[in-house]
Coordinates of C-alpha atoms and ligand atoms in Angstrom, one line a residue:
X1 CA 0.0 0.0 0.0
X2 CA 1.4 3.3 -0.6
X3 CA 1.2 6.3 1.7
X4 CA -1.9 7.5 0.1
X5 CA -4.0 4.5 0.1
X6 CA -2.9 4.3 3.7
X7 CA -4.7 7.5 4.8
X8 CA -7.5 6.6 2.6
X9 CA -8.1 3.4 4.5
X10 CA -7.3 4.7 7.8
X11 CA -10.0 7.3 8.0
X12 CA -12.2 5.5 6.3
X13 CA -11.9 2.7 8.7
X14 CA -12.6 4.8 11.5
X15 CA -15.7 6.7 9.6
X16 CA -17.2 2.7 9.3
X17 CA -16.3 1.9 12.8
X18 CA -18.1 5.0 14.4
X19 CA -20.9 5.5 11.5
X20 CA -21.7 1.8 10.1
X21 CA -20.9 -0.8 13.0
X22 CA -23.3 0.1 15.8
X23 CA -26.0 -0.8 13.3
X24 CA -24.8 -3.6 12.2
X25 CA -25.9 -6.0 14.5
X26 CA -29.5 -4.7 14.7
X27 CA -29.9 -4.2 10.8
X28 CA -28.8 -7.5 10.0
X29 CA -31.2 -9.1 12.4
X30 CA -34.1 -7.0 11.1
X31 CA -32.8 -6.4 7.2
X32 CA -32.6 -2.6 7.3
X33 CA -31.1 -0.9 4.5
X34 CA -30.1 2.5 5.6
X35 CA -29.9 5.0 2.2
X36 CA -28.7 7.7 4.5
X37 CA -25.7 5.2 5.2
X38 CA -24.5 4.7 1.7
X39 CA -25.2 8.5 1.3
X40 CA -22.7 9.1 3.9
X41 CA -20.3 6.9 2.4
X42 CA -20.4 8.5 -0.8
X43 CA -19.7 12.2 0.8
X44 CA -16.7 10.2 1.7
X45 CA -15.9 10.1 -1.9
X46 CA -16.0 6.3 -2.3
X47 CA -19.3 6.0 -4.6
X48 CA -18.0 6.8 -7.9
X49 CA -13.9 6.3 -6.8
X50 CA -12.9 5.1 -10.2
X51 CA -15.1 7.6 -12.8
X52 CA -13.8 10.8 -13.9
X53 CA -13.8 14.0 -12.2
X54 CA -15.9 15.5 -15.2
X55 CA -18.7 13.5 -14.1
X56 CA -18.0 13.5 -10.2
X57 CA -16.1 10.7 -9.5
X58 CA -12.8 10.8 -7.8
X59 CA -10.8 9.6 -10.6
X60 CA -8.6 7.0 -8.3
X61 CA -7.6 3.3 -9.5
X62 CA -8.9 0.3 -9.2
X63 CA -6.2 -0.5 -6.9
X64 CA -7.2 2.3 -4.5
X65 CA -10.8 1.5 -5.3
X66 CA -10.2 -2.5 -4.0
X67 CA -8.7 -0.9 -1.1
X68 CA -11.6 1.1 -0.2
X69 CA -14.0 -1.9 -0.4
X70 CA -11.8 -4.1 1.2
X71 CA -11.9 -1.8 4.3
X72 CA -15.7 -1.2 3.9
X73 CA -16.5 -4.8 3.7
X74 CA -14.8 -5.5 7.4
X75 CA -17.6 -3.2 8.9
X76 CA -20.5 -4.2 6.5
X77 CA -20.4 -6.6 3.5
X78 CA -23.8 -5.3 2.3
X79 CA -22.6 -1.8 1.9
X80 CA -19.7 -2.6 0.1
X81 CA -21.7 -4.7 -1.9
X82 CA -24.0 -1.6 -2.8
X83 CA -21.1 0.7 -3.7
X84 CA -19.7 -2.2 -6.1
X85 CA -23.0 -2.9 -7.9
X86 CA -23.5 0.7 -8.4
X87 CA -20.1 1.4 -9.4
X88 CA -20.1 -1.7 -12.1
X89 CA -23.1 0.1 -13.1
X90 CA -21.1 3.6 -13.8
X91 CA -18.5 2.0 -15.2
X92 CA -20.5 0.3 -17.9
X93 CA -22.1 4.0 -18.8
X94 CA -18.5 5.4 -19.0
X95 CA -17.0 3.0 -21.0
X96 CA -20.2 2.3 -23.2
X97 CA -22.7 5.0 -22.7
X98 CA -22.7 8.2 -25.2
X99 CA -22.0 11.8 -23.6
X100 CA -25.6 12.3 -23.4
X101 CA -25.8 9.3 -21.5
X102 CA -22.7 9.9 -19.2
X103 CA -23.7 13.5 -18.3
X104 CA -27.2 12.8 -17.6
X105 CA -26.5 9.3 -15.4
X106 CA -23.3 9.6 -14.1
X107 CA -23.4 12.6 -11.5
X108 CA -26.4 11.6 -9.1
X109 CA -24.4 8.2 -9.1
X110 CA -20.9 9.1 -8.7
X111 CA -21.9 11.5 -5.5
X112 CA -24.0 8.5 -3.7
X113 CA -26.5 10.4 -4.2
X114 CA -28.7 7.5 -6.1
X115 CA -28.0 3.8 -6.6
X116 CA -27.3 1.8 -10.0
X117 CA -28.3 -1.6 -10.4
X118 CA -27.7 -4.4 -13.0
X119 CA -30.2 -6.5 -14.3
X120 CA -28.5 -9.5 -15.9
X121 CA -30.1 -12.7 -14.5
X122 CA -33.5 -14.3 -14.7
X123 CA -34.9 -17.6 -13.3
X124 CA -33.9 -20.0 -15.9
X125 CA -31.5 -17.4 -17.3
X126 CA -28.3 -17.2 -14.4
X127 CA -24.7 -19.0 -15.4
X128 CA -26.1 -19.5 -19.2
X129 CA -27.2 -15.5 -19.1
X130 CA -26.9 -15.7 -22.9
X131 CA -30.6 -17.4 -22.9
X132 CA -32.2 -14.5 -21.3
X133 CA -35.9 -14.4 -22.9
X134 CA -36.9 -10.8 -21.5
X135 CA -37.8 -9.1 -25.0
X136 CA -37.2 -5.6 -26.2
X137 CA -39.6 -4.9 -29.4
X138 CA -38.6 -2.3 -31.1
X139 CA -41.6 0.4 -31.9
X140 CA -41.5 4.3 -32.8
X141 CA -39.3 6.1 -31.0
X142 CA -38.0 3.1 -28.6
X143 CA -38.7 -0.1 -27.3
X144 CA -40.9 -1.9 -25.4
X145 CA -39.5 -4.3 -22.9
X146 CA -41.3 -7.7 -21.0
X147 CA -40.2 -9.7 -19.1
X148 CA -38.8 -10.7 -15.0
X149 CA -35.3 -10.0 -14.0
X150 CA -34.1 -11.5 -11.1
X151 CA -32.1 -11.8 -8.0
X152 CA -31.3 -7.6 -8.2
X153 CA -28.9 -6.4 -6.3
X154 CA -30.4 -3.2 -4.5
X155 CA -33.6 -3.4 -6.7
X156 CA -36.1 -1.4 -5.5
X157 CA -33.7 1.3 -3.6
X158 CA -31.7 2.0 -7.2
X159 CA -32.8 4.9 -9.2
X160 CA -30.9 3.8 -12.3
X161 CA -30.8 0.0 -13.9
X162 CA -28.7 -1.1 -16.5
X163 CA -30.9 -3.9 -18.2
X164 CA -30.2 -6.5 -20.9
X165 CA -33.2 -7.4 -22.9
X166 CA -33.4 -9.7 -26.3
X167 CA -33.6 -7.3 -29.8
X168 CA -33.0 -10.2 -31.7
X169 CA -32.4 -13.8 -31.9
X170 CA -31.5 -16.4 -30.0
X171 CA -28.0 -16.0 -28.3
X172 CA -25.2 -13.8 -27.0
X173 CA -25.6 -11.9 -30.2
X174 CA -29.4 -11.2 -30.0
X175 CA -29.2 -9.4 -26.4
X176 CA -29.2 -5.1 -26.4
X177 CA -28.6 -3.3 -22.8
X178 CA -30.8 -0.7 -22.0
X179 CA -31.0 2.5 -19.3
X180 CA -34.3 1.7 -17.1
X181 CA -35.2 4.2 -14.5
X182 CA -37.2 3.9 -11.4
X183 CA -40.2 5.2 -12.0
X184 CA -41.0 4.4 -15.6
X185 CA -44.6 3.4 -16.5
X186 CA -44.7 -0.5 -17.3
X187 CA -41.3 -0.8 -14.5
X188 CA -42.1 -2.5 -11.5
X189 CA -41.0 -4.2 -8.5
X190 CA -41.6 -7.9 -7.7
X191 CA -40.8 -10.5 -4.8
X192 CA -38.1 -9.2 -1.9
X193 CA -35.6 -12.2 -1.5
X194 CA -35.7 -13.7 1.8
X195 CA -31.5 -14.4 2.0
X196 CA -29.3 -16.2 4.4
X197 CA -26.9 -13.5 4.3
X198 CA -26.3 -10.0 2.8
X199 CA -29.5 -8.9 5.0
X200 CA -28.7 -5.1 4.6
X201 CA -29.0 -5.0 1.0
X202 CA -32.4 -5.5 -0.7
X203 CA -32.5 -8.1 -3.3
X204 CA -35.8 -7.7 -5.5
X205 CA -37.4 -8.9 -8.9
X206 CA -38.0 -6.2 -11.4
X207 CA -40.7 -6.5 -13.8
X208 CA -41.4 -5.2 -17.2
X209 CA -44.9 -5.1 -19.0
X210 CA -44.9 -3.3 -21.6
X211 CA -42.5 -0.9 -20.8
X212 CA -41.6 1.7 -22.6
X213 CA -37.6 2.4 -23.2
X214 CA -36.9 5.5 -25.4
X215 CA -34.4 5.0 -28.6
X216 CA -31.9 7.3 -26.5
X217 CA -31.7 4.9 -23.7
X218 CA -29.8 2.1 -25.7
X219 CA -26.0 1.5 -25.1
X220 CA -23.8 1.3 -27.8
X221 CA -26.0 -0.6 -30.4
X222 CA -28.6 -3.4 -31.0
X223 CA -26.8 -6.7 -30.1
X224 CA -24.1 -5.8 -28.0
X225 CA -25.5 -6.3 -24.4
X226 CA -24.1 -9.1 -23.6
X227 CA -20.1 -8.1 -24.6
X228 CA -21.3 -4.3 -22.4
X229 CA -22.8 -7.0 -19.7
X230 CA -19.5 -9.2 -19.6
X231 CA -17.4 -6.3 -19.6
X232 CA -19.0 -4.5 -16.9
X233 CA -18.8 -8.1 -15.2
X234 CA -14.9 -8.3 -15.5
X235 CA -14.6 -5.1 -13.3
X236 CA -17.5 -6.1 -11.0
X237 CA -16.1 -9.9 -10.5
X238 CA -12.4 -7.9 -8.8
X239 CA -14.7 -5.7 -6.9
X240 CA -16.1 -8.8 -4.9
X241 CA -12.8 -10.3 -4.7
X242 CA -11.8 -7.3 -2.9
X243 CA -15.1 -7.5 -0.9
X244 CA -14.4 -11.3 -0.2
X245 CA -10.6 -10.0 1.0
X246 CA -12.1 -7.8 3.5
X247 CA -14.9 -10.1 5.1
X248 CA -11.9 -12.7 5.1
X249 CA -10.0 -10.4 7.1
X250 CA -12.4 -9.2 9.5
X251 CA -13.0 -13.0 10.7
X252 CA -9.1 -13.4 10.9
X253 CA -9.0 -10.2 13.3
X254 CA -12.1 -11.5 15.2
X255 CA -10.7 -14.8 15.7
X256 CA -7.0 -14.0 16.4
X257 CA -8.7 -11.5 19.3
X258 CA -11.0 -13.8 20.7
X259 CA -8.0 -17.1 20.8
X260 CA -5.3 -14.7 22.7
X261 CA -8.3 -13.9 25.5
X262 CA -9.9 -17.2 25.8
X263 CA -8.0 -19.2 28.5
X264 CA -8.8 -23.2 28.5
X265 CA -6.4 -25.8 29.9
X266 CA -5.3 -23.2 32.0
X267 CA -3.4 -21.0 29.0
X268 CA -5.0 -18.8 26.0
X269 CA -6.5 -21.1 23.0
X270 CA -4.1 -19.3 20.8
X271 CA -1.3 -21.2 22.1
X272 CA -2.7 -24.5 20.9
X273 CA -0.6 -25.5 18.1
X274 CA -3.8 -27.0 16.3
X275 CA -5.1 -23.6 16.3
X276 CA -1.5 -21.9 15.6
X277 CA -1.8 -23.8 12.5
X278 CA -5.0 -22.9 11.4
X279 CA -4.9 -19.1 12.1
X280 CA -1.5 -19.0 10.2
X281 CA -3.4 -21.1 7.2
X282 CA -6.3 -18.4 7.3
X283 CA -3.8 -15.5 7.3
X284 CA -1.4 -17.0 4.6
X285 CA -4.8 -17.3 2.1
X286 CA -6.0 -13.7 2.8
X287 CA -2.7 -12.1 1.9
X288 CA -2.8 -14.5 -1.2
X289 CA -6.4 -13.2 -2.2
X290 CA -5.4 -9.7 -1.5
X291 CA -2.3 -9.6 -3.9
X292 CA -4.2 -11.4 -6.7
X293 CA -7.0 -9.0 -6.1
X294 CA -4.1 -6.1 -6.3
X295 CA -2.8 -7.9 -9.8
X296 CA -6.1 -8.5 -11.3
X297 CA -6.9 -4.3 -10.2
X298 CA -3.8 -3.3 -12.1
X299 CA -4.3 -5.2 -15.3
X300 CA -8.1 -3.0 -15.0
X301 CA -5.7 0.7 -13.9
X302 CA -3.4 -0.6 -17.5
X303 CA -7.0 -0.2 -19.7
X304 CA -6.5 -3.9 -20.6
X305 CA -9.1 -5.7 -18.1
X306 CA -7.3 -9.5 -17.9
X307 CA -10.9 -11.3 -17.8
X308 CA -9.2 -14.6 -17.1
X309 CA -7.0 -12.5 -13.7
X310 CA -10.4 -11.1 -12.7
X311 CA -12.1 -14.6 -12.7
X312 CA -9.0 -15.7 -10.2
X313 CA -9.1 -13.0 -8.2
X314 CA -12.8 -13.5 -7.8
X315 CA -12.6 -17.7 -7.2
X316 CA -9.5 -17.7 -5.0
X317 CA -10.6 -14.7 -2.9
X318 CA -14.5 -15.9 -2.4
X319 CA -13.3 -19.5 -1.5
X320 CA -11.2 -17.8 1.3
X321 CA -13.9 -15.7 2.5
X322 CA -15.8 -19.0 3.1
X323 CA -13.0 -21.0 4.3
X324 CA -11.7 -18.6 7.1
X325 CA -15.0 -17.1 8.1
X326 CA -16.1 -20.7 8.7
X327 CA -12.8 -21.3 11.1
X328 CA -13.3 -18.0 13.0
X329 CA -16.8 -19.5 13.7
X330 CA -14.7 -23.0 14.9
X331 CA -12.4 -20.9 16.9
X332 CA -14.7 -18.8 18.0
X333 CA -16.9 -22.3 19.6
X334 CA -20.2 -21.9 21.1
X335 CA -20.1 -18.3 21.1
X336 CA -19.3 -18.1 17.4
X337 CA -22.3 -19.3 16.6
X338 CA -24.9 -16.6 18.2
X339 CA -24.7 -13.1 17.2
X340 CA -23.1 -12.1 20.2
X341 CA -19.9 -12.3 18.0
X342 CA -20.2 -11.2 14.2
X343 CA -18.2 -14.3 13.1
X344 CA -21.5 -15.6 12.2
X345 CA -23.1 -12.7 10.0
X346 CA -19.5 -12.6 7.9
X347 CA -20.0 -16.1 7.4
X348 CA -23.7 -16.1 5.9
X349 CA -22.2 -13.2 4.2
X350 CA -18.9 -14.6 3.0
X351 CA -21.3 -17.6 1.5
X352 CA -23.5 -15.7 -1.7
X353 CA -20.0 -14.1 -2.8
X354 CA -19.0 -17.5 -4.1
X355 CA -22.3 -17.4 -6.3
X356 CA -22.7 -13.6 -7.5
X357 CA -21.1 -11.9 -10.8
X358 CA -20.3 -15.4 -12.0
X359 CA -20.6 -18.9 -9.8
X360 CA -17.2 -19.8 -9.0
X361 CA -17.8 -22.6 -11.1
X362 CA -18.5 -20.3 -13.8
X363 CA -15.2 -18.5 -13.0
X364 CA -13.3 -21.9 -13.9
X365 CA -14.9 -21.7 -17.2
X366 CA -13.8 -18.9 -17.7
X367 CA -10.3 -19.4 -16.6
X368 CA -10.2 -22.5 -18.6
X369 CA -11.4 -20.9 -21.6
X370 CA -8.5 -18.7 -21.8
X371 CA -5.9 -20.8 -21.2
X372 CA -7.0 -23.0 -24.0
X373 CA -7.0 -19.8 -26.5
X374 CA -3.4 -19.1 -24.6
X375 CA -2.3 -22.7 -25.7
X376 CA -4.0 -22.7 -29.2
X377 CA -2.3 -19.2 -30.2
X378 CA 1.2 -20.7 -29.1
X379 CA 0.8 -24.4 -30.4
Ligands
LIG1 N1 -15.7 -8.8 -22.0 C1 -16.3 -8.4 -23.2 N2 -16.9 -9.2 -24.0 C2 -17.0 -10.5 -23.7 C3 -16.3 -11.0 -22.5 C4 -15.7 -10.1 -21.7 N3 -15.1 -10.5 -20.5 N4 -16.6 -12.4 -22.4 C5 -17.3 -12.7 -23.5 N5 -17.5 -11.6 -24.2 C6 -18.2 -11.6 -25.5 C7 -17.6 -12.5 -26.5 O1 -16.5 -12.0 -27.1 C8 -18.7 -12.8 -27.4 O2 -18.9 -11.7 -28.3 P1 -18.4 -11.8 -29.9 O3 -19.2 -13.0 -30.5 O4 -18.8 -10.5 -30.4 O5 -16.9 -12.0 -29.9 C9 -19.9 -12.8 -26.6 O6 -19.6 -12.0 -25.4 C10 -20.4 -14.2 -26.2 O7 -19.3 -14.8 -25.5 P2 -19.4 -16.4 -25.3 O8 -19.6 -17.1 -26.6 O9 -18.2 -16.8 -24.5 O10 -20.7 -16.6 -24.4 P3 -21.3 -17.8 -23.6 O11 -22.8 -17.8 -23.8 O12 -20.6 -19.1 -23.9 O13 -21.1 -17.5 -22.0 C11 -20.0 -17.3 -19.9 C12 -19.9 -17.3 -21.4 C13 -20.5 -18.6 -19.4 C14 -18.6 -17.0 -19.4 C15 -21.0 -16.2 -19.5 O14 -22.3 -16.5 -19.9 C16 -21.0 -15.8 -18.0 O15 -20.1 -15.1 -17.6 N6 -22.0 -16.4 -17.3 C17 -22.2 -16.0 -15.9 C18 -23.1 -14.8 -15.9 C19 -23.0 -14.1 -14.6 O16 -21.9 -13.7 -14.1 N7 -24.2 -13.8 -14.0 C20 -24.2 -13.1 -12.8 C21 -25.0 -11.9 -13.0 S1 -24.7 -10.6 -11.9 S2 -25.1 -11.2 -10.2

């Protein structure tokens, strides 16, 4: 870290610690998202980190940015989660949206002001998202969209939603992404999620019927949603790695605290060898996530996103978060079971980052596909 992304983290960890963590426990419990909370976060300047100053971001890297949500994520995954959806959701009208389209979506974003969302999946449209069947028909003047997205991140609190929707046939080829916002006739919302985890942030269906969508809201051209939705995925996909790294780390801290109080046998747990060996195991993985988190962020600083780098960032970090919040929870014992510790929360949290942007499954595919192109172009 250099000295910059040091301050950066250290204020922000104490702006989390005094503003964020006494809810925690009590929002969690009773799913409370907080807007005035992620407002806060974005006077901070970390709701548009990565987007130009022209359009109100902060202009910083995605290394700084990964820093950021690493630190956020130790307080609240949820929140952290919130700032990444919405800033996938800026960085996909950056890179793809027109100036009309930056300048009239990008501020109220940028400042935290209002939430983006990102409207990929449906039911029987999730790892194979090329076989979405919500339609876009073009008409006079637009298109009008049907259809059920699901599983939205933040849907229901965002204001803006990127949304891919079919324009043409069957395929990867056939699918256009569209600017939806809150608010427009035919745009509703559907069923809240019930979750195991992630309870601060609302997950909702959004529903089209008959929605109209004006020409002017179309990214880039007919037919290339899916390359603007995997693109905006490659950036989203080191986002949660980062988030994975700091959920990860915040079990570590909780469980290295907890072993060097807890006195059994007459001596602290910590001086167990059993549990020595484990804690050195969690640490050793975090600090591997975090530096292929840091790798995968610079090939995205370098303006050439390394998809198959992202995918490993995201896969090895996510895995950790599971692994090592699940031993805190075994270090922790009884106690790191109730809520009276928040080993447990980061856990149920830690376990839907191995599932969103891409199942880590899906991230293997990924990974493998590349290295077969890497082979073929050598061979
Ligand atoms: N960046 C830009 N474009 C990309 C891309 C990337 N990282 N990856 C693929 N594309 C493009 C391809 O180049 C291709 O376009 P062209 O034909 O113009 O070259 C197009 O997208 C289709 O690619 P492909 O044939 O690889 O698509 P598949 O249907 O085989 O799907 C996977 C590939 C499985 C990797 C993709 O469907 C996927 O990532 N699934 C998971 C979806 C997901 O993450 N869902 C979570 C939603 S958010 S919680």
């Amino acid at each position: 870290m250099n000295d910059f992304q040091k301050e950066l983290t250290s204020s922000l960890e104490k702006y989390c610690e005094a503003a964020i963590e006494p809810h925690m426990e009590h929002d969690d419990a009773e799913g409370t998202f907080r807007l005035e909370m992620f407002q806060g976060l974005g006077e901070y300047g970390v709701t548009g980190m990565t987007q130009p100053e022209e359009y109100g971001g902060a202009g910083l890297s995605y290394q700084d940015y990964c820093y950021a949500l690493e630190t956020i994520a130790k307080t609240s995954v949820p929140y952290a989660v919130t700032i990444s959806v919405s800033s996938m959701t800026q960085t996909i009208l950056k890179e793809f949206g027109n100036q009309k389209q930056k300048e009239t979506y990008l501020p109220a974003l940028t400042s935290g002001q209002e939430i983006g969302a990102f409207a990929l999946s449906e039911s029987h449209a999730g790892s194979d998202a090329a076989s979405l069947k919500t339609t876009a028909k073009k008409v006079d003047g637009g298109y009008v969209l049907n259809g059920t997205k699901m599983w939205i991140t933040s849907g229901g609190v965002a204001k803006t939603y990127i949304v891919m929707a079919r324009t043409g046939g069957a395929g990867a080829k056939g699918v256009s992404a569209f600017i939806v916002t809150d608010g427009m006739a035919g745009f509703s919302y559907g069923k809240a999620e019930k979750k195991m985890g992630w309870k601060t942030s609302p997950t909702r269906e959004l529903v089209f019927e008959n929605c109209f969508v004006p020409d002017e809201n179309l990214l880039l051209e007919e037919g290339k949603g899916f390359n603007v939705a995997m693109g905006g995925l490659d950036r989203g996909r080191v986002a949660i790695a980062s988030i994975a790294v700091g959920c990860a780390q915040r079990a570590l801290d909780e469980a290295i605290r907890y072993a060097l109080g807890r006195q059994q046998f007459n001596q602290p747990i910590f001086d167990f060898q059993g549990l020595q060996f484990m804690i050195a195991d969690m640490a050793l993985e975090v600090e591997a996530s975090r530096l292929m988190v840091q790798q995968a962020a610079l090939s995205l600083d370098n303006g050439k996103p390394n998809s198959k780098l992202c995918s490993m960032a995201k896969l090895k970090a996510t895995d950790t978060a599971m692994k090592v919040t699940t031993d805190a929870v075994q270090i922790l014992g009884g106690v790191g079971y109730t809520s009276e510790y928040p080993v447990e929360r980061f856990m149920r949290d830690a376990k839907v980052l191995q599932i969103v942007e891409g199942t880590n499954q899906i991230q293997k595919v990924v990974i493998a596909r590349h290295l077969r192109k890497e082979y073929e172009a050598h061979a």
